[in-house]
């Protein structure tokens, strides 16, 4: 068994997105395009949140944190994926795989917590509007953001370290396009029931529990929105929350399917698609969801472009 674990130090073979090599170039073009859109969209939101004083509010502070997360989240996996799709070499070094495992899990867990923080911000804005400005002060916003990032890091240290301690069976073929927990567990030998129970417990804490909190908070938000007397006020509050809810269901739905139900997923190709969904597609559509439905962001973008035209 010790020899099997030593073999892993030579690196791993990532089996990729599809079992059909003729589709690799198509996947390369699609994923490259998605990655470029992700870089542009999330960088734009971060830039607008920093430069436009009208967006210096808790909502856009947390949104810029989400965009920073999405940028790092995709960068932790997509470049390696593109390298493996471009040529015949499908390998990843042991150090690269370990780094990808820790960083990917860190940022994924951080997003789980950050989405809860964003729901709390919307709850305070709609259900406690008179106390919003005093409660959601800059100090609390930075504290909540730090809790999200450090909480995700703690999850990654525990879960990734626990996964890397599993005895490997000797082969180095990871049946996925990145090193993540469900794929790495499948490389292990022996009775994995205790390990899977511990990992499932941690995954449940970082997915099902935060999602439950978000849904409960939105029940209170819905009650408060229905009490708003003006139709315009209800519509504005609804639009503000809808973007966040769409992002929540996209991210948590795919993450729960990928991490809590891997053993029940008989179709490995389907599992890879879910991994592709929350690692590539969700970070790409997040900025589109927030910008297309958010008039303040669109106005800030027009103001920024207008200033550049004046300078030129």
mmCIF file of N, CA, C and O in Angstrom, residues 8 10-21 24 75-101 104 171-185 187 268 272 275 279:
data_model
loop_
_atom_site.group_PDB
_atom_site.id
_atom_site.type_symbol
_atom_site.label_atom_id
_atom_site.label_comp_id
_atom_site.label_asym_id
_atom_site.label_seq_id
_atom_site.Cartn_x
_atom_site.Cartn_y
_atom_site.Cartn_z
ATOM 1 N N UNK A 8 1.756 7.762 -6.528
ATOM 2 C CA UNK A 8 0.970 8.963 -6.758
ATOM 3 C C UNK A 8 1.842 10.204 -6.829
ATOM 4 O O UNK A 8 1.457 11.222 -7.400
ATOM 5 N N UNK A 10 4.319 10.635 -8.576
ATOM 6 C CA UNK A 10 4.695 10.883 -9.967
ATOM 7 C C UNK A 10 3.656 11.736 -10.676
ATOM 8 O O UNK A 10 3.909 12.247 -11.763
ATOM 9 N N UNK A 11 2.491 11.898 -10.093
ATOM 10 C CA UNK A 11 1.431 12.682 -10.712
ATOM 11 C C UNK A 11 0.223 11.822 -11.044
ATOM 12 O O UNK A 11 0.148 10.642 -10.696
ATOM 13 N N UNK A 12 -0.730 12.440 -11.719
ATOM 14 C CA UNK A 12 -1.976 11.772 -12.060
ATOM 15 C C UNK A 12 -2.308 12.013 -13.525
ATOM 16 O O UNK A 12 -1.771 12.928 -14.162
ATOM 17 N N UNK A 13 -3.190 11.170 -14.045
ATOM 18 C CA UNK A 13 -3.705 11.318 -15.400
ATOM 19 C C UNK A 13 -5.165 11.753 -15.301
ATOM 20 O O UNK A 13 -5.987 11.056 -14.712
ATOM 21 N N UNK A 14 -5.469 12.931 -15.840
ATOM 22 C CA UNK A 14 -6.845 13.429 -15.855
ATOM 23 C C UNK A 14 -7.534 12.903 -17.110
ATOM 24 O O UNK A 14 -7.112 13.208 -18.226
ATOM 25 N N UNK A 15 -8.584 12.127 -16.925
ATOM 26 C CA UNK A 15 -9.251 11.480 -18.047
ATOM 27 C C UNK A 15 -10.018 12.466 -18.925
ATOM 28 O O UNK A 15 -10.349 12.149 -20.069
ATOM 29 N N UNK A 16 -10.321 13.641 -18.397
ATOM 30 C CA UNK A 16 -10.926 14.680 -19.222
ATOM 31 C C UNK A 16 -12.432 14.766 -19.112
ATOM 32 O O UNK A 16 -13.073 14.094 -18.298
ATOM 33 N N UNK A 17 -13.008 15.620 -19.975
ATOM 34 C CA UNK A 17 -14.437 15.901 -19.942
ATOM 35 C C UNK A 17 -15.238 14.778 -20.593
ATOM 36 O O UNK A 17 -16.287 14.372 -20.112
ATOM 37 N N UNK A 18 -14.731 14.260 -21.712
ATOM 38 C CA UNK A 18 -15.491 13.282 -22.487
ATOM 39 C C UNK A 18 -14.620 12.081 -22.827
ATOM 40 O O UNK A 18 -13.386 12.181 -22.878
ATOM 41 N N UNK A 19 -15.266 10.953 -23.074
ATOM 42 C CA UNK A 19 -14.562 9.736 -23.490
ATOM 43 C C UNK A 19 -14.326 9.695 -24.995
ATOM 44 O O UNK A 19 -13.761 8.724 -25.499
ATOM 45 N N UNK A 20 -14.754 10.731 -25.711
ATOM 46 C CA UNK A 20 -14.606 10.781 -27.174
ATOM 47 C C UNK A 20 -13.547 11.814 -27.547
ATOM 48 O O UNK A 20 -13.809 13.031 -27.478
ATOM 49 N N UNK A 21 -12.344 11.376 -27.936
ATOM 50 C CA UNK A 21 -11.249 12.315 -28.245
ATOM 51 C C UNK A 21 -11.589 13.311 -29.350
ATOM 52 O O UNK A 21 -11.076 14.432 -29.365
ATOM 53 N N UNK A 24 -12.673 16.782 -28.236
ATOM 54 C CA UNK A 24 -11.822 17.588 -27.363
ATOM 55 C C UNK A 24 -11.626 19.006 -27.884
ATOM 56 O O UNK A 24 -11.635 19.961 -27.111
ATOM 57 N N UNK A 75 -9.975 29.954 -12.462
ATOM 58 C CA UNK A 75 -8.540 29.930 -12.770
ATOM 59 C C UNK A 75 -7.841 28.753 -12.099
ATOM 60 O O UNK A 75 -6.789 28.289 -12.566
ATOM 61 N N UNK A 76 -8.417 28.236 -11.017
ATOM 62 C CA UNK A 76 -7.812 27.091 -10.336
ATOM 63 C C UNK A 76 -7.959 25.788 -11.125
ATOM 64 O O UNK A 76 -7.271 24.815 -10.825
ATOM 65 N N UNK A 77 -8.843 25.768 -12.116
ATOM 66 C CA UNK A 77 -9.076 24.511 -12.839
ATOM 67 C C UNK A 77 -9.037 24.651 -14.366
ATOM 68 O O UNK A 77 -8.556 23.754 -15.058
ATOM 69 N N UNK A 78 -9.533 25.773 -14.900
ATOM 70 C CA UNK A 78 -9.697 25.881 -16.359
ATOM 71 C C UNK A 78 -8.371 25.880 -17.126
ATOM 72 O O UNK A 78 -8.265 25.198 -18.152
ATOM 73 N N UNK A 79 -7.338 26.643 -16.719
ATOM 74 C CA UNK A 79 -6.083 26.603 -17.489
ATOM 75 C C UNK A 79 -5.512 25.192 -17.648
ATOM 76 O O UNK A 79 -5.079 24.816 -18.742
ATOM 77 N N UNK A 80 -5.510 24.409 -16.560
ATOM 78 C CA UNK A 80 -5.030 23.030 -16.657
ATOM 79 C C UNK A 80 -5.919 22.211 -17.576
ATOM 80 O O UNK A 80 -5.442 21.365 -18.350
ATOM 81 N N UNK A 81 -7.219 22.459 -17.521
ATOM 82 C CA UNK A 81 -8.159 21.751 -18.385
ATOM 83 C C UNK A 81 -7.885 22.061 -19.856
ATOM 84 O O UNK A 81 -7.894 21.168 -20.709
ATOM 85 N N UNK A 82 -7.608 23.314 -20.160
ATOM 86 C CA UNK A 82 -7.322 23.710 -21.540
ATOM 87 C C UNK A 82 -6.016 23.090 -22.040
ATOM 88 O O UNK A 82 -5.918 22.671 -23.199
ATOM 89 N N UNK A 83 -5.026 23.023 -21.153
ATOM 90 C CA UNK A 83 -3.747 22.391 -21.529
ATOM 91 C C UNK A 83 -3.964 20.920 -21.879
ATOM 92 O O UNK A 83 -3.436 20.418 -22.884
ATOM 93 N N UNK A 84 -4.751 20.215 -21.069
ATOM 94 C CA UNK A 84 -5.006 18.792 -21.307
ATOM 95 C C UNK A 84 -5.859 18.565 -22.546
ATOM 96 O O UNK A 84 -5.716 17.542 -23.233
ATOM 97 N N UNK A 85 -6.752 19.496 -22.862
ATOM 98 C CA UNK A 85 -7.584 19.362 -24.058
ATOM 99 C C UNK A 85 -6.810 19.679 -25.324
ATOM 100 O O UNK A 85 -7.120 19.151 -26.401
ATOM 101 N N UNK A 86 -5.797 20.532 -25.239
ATOM 102 C CA UNK A 86 -5.087 20.996 -26.425
ATOM 103 C C UNK A 86 -4.195 19.916 -27.038
ATOM 104 O O UNK A 86 -4.079 19.800 -28.250
ATOM 105 N N UNK A 87 -3.558 19.109 -26.202
ATOM 106 C CA UNK A 87 -2.599 18.132 -26.719
ATOM 107 C C UNK A 87 -2.830 16.749 -26.155
ATOM 108 O O UNK A 87 -3.781 16.495 -25.408
ATOM 109 N N UNK A 88 -1.945 15.820 -26.490
ATOM 110 C CA UNK A 88 -2.105 14.437 -26.035
ATOM 111 C C UNK A 88 -1.757 14.222 -24.564
ATOM 112 O O UNK A 88 -2.139 13.216 -23.974
ATOM 113 N N UNK A 89 -1.011 15.141 -23.973
ATOM 114 C CA UNK A 89 -0.583 14.986 -22.586
ATOM 115 C C UNK A 89 -1.745 15.319 -21.643
ATOM 116 O O UNK A 89 -2.232 16.457 -21.602
ATOM 117 N N UNK A 90 -2.212 14.339 -20.891
ATOM 118 C CA UNK A 90 -3.333 14.523 -19.955
ATOM 119 C C UNK A 90 -2.867 14.497 -18.502
ATOM 120 O O UNK A 90 -3.687 14.377 -17.599
ATOM 121 N N UNK A 91 -1.577 14.612 -18.277
ATOM 122 C CA UNK A 91 -1.051 14.453 -16.926
ATOM 123 C C UNK A 91 -1.118 15.761 -16.145
ATOM 124 O O UNK A 91 -1.198 16.851 -16.705
ATOM 125 N N UNK A 92 -1.093 15.612 -14.827
ATOM 126 C CA UNK A 92 -0.951 16.740 -13.908
ATOM 127 C C UNK A 92 -0.019 16.282 -12.798
ATOM 128 O O UNK A 92 -0.103 15.140 -12.345
ATOM 129 N N UNK A 93 0.912 17.123 -12.407
ATOM 130 C CA UNK A 93 1.872 16.738 -11.383
ATOM 131 C C UNK A 93 1.163 16.525 -10.043
ATOM 132 O O UNK A 93 0.051 17.018 -9.820
ATOM 133 N N UNK A 94 1.834 15.803 -9.155
ATOM 134 C CA UNK A 94 1.250 15.569 -7.840
ATOM 135 C C UNK A 94 1.026 16.891 -7.104
ATOM 136 O O UNK A 94 -0.039 17.123 -6.522
ATOM 137 N N UNK A 95 2.039 17.761 -7.150
ATOM 138 C CA UNK A 95 1.905 19.066 -6.506
ATOM 139 C C UNK A 95 0.790 19.894 -7.116
ATOM 140 O O UNK A 95 0.049 20.580 -6.411
ATOM 141 N N UNK A 96 0.671 19.836 -8.455
ATOM 142 C CA UNK A 96 -0.401 20.570 -9.128
ATOM 143 C C UNK A 96 -1.770 20.051 -8.748
ATOM 144 O O UNK A 96 -2.711 20.823 -8.554
ATOM 145 N N UNK A 97 -1.894 18.738 -8.624
ATOM 146 C CA UNK A 97 -3.167 18.131 -8.247
ATOM 147 C C UNK A 97 -3.543 18.499 -6.812
ATOM 148 O O UNK A 97 -4.697 18.846 -6.526
ATOM 149 N N UNK A 98 -2.569 18.444 -5.911
ATOM 150 C CA UNK A 98 -2.822 18.785 -4.505
ATOM 151 C C UNK A 98 -3.221 20.259 -4.385
ATOM 152 O O UNK A 98 -4.173 20.604 -3.679
ATOM 153 N N UNK A 99 -2.487 21.127 -5.097
ATOM 154 C CA UNK A 99 -2.804 22.556 -5.064
ATOM 155 C C UNK A 99 -4.208 22.813 -5.597
ATOM 156 O O UNK A 99 -4.977 23.588 -5.014
ATOM 157 N N UNK A 100 -4.536 22.166 -6.705
ATOM 158 C CA UNK A 100 -5.867 22.326 -7.289
ATOM 159 C C UNK A 100 -6.949 21.847 -6.330
ATOM 160 O O UNK A 100 -7.997 22.495 -6.177
ATOM 161 N N UNK A 101 -6.709 20.740 -5.657
ATOM 162 C CA UNK A 101 -7.676 20.190 -4.706
ATOM 163 C C UNK A 101 -7.936 21.167 -3.565
ATOM 164 O O UNK A 101 -9.090 21.466 -3.232
ATOM 165 N N UNK A 104 -9.439 24.716 -5.078
ATOM 166 C CA UNK A 104 -10.786 24.554 -5.621
ATOM 167 C C UNK A 104 -11.803 24.361 -4.497
ATOM 168 O O UNK A 104 -12.880 24.965 -4.496
ATOM 169 N N UNK A 171 -3.227 2.851 -9.315
ATOM 170 C CA UNK A 171 -3.402 3.517 -10.606
ATOM 171 C C UNK A 171 -3.539 5.016 -10.390
ATOM 172 O O UNK A 171 -3.904 5.489 -9.316
ATOM 173 N N UNK A 172 -3.232 5.786 -11.435
ATOM 174 C CA UNK A 172 -3.177 7.241 -11.304
ATOM 175 C C UNK A 172 -4.209 7.928 -12.179
ATOM 176 O O UNK A 172 -4.103 9.124 -12.430
ATOM 177 N N UNK A 173 -5.203 7.210 -12.652
ATOM 178 C CA UNK A 173 -6.185 7.781 -13.580
ATOM 179 C C UNK A 173 -7.368 8.381 -12.810
ATOM 180 O O UNK A 173 -8.151 7.658 -12.212
ATOM 181 N N UNK A 174 -7.454 9.710 -12.839
ATOM 182 C CA UNK A 174 -8.568 10.431 -12.210
ATOM 183 C C UNK A 174 -9.662 10.591 -13.260
ATOM 184 O O UNK A 174 -9.459 11.257 -14.272
ATOM 185 N N UNK A 175 -10.800 9.960 -13.017
ATOM 186 C CA UNK A 175 -11.878 9.971 -14.012
ATOM 187 C C UNK A 175 -12.658 11.283 -13.941
ATOM 188 O O UNK A 175 -13.848 11.318 -13.632
ATOM 189 N N UNK A 176 -11.943 12.373 -14.226
ATOM 190 C CA UNK A 176 -12.538 13.699 -14.245
ATOM 191 C C UNK A 176 -11.558 14.633 -14.953
ATOM 192 O O UNK A 176 -10.467 14.198 -15.350
ATOM 193 N N UNK A 177 -11.918 15.910 -15.069
ATOM 194 C CA UNK A 177 -11.026 16.871 -15.713
ATOM 195 C C UNK A 177 -10.292 17.727 -14.691
ATOM 196 O O UNK A 177 -9.545 18.627 -15.057
ATOM 197 N N UNK A 178 -10.499 17.464 -13.398
ATOM 198 C CA UNK A 178 -9.795 18.179 -12.344
ATOM 199 C C UNK A 178 -9.713 17.305 -11.100
ATOM 200 O O UNK A 178 -10.446 16.321 -10.977
ATOM 201 N N UNK A 179 -8.808 17.673 -10.199
ATOM 202 C CA UNK A 179 -8.657 16.935 -8.947
ATOM 203 C C UNK A 179 -9.632 17.501 -7.925
ATOM 204 O O UNK A 179 -9.395 18.580 -7.357
ATOM 205 N N UNK A 180 -10.730 16.816 -7.698
ATOM 206 C CA UNK A 180 -11.678 17.216 -6.664
ATOM 207 C C UNK A 180 -12.043 15.993 -5.834
ATOM 208 O O UNK A 180 -11.784 14.852 -6.214
ATOM 209 N N UNK A 181 -12.677 16.229 -4.702
ATOM 210 C CA UNK A 181 -12.862 15.186 -3.692
ATOM 211 C C UNK A 181 -13.560 13.925 -4.214
ATOM 212 O O UNK A 181 -13.044 12.818 -4.043
ATOM 213 N N UNK A 182 -14.741 14.020 -4.860
ATOM 214 C CA UNK A 182 -15.396 12.784 -5.303
ATOM 215 C C UNK A 182 -14.539 11.934 -6.231
ATOM 216 O O UNK A 182 -14.528 10.703 -6.118
ATOM 217 N N UNK A 183 -13.800 12.574 -7.145
ATOM 218 C CA UNK A 183 -12.952 11.827 -8.075
ATOM 219 C C UNK A 183 -11.754 11.210 -7.361
ATOM 220 O O UNK A 183 -11.338 10.084 -7.676
ATOM 221 N N UNK A 184 -11.173 11.909 -6.377
ATOM 222 C CA UNK A 184 -10.006 11.397 -5.665
ATOM 223 C C UNK A 184 -10.374 10.233 -4.756
ATOM 224 O O UNK A 184 -9.591 9.302 -4.571
ATOM 225 N N UNK A 185 -11.570 10.273 -4.174
ATOM 226 C CA UNK A 185 -12.005 9.173 -3.298
ATOM 227 C C UNK A 185 -12.095 7.872 -4.078
ATOM 228 O O UNK A 185 -11.811 6.785 -3.547
ATOM 229 N N UNK A 187 -10.156 6.772 -6.200
ATOM 230 C CA UNK A 187 -8.834 6.164 -6.395
ATOM 231 C C UNK A 187 -8.416 5.322 -5.196
ATOM 232 O O UNK A 187 -7.426 4.598 -5.263
ATOM 233 N N UNK A 268 -21.196 8.345 -15.110
ATOM 234 C CA UNK A 268 -20.019 9.154 -14.818
ATOM 235 C C UNK A 268 -19.966 10.383 -15.695
ATOM 236 O O UNK A 268 -19.528 11.451 -15.269
ATOM 237 N N UNK A 272 -19.489 14.365 -14.617
ATOM 238 C CA UNK A 272 -18.519 15.296 -15.177
ATOM 239 C C UNK A 272 -19.202 16.566 -15.660
ATOM 240 O O UNK A 272 -18.673 17.672 -15.510
ATOM 241 N N UNK A 275 -19.859 18.747 -12.711
ATOM 242 C CA UNK A 275 -18.616 19.402 -12.300
ATOM 243 C C UNK A 275 -18.270 20.551 -13.237
ATOM 244 O O UNK A 275 -17.841 21.621 -12.799
ATOM 245 N N UNK A 279 -18.037 24.566 -12.117
ATOM 246 C CA UNK A 279 -16.660 25.070 -12.169
ATOM 247 C C UNK A 279 -16.419 26.031 -13.329
ATOM 248 O O UNK A 279 -15.502 26.857 -13.266
#
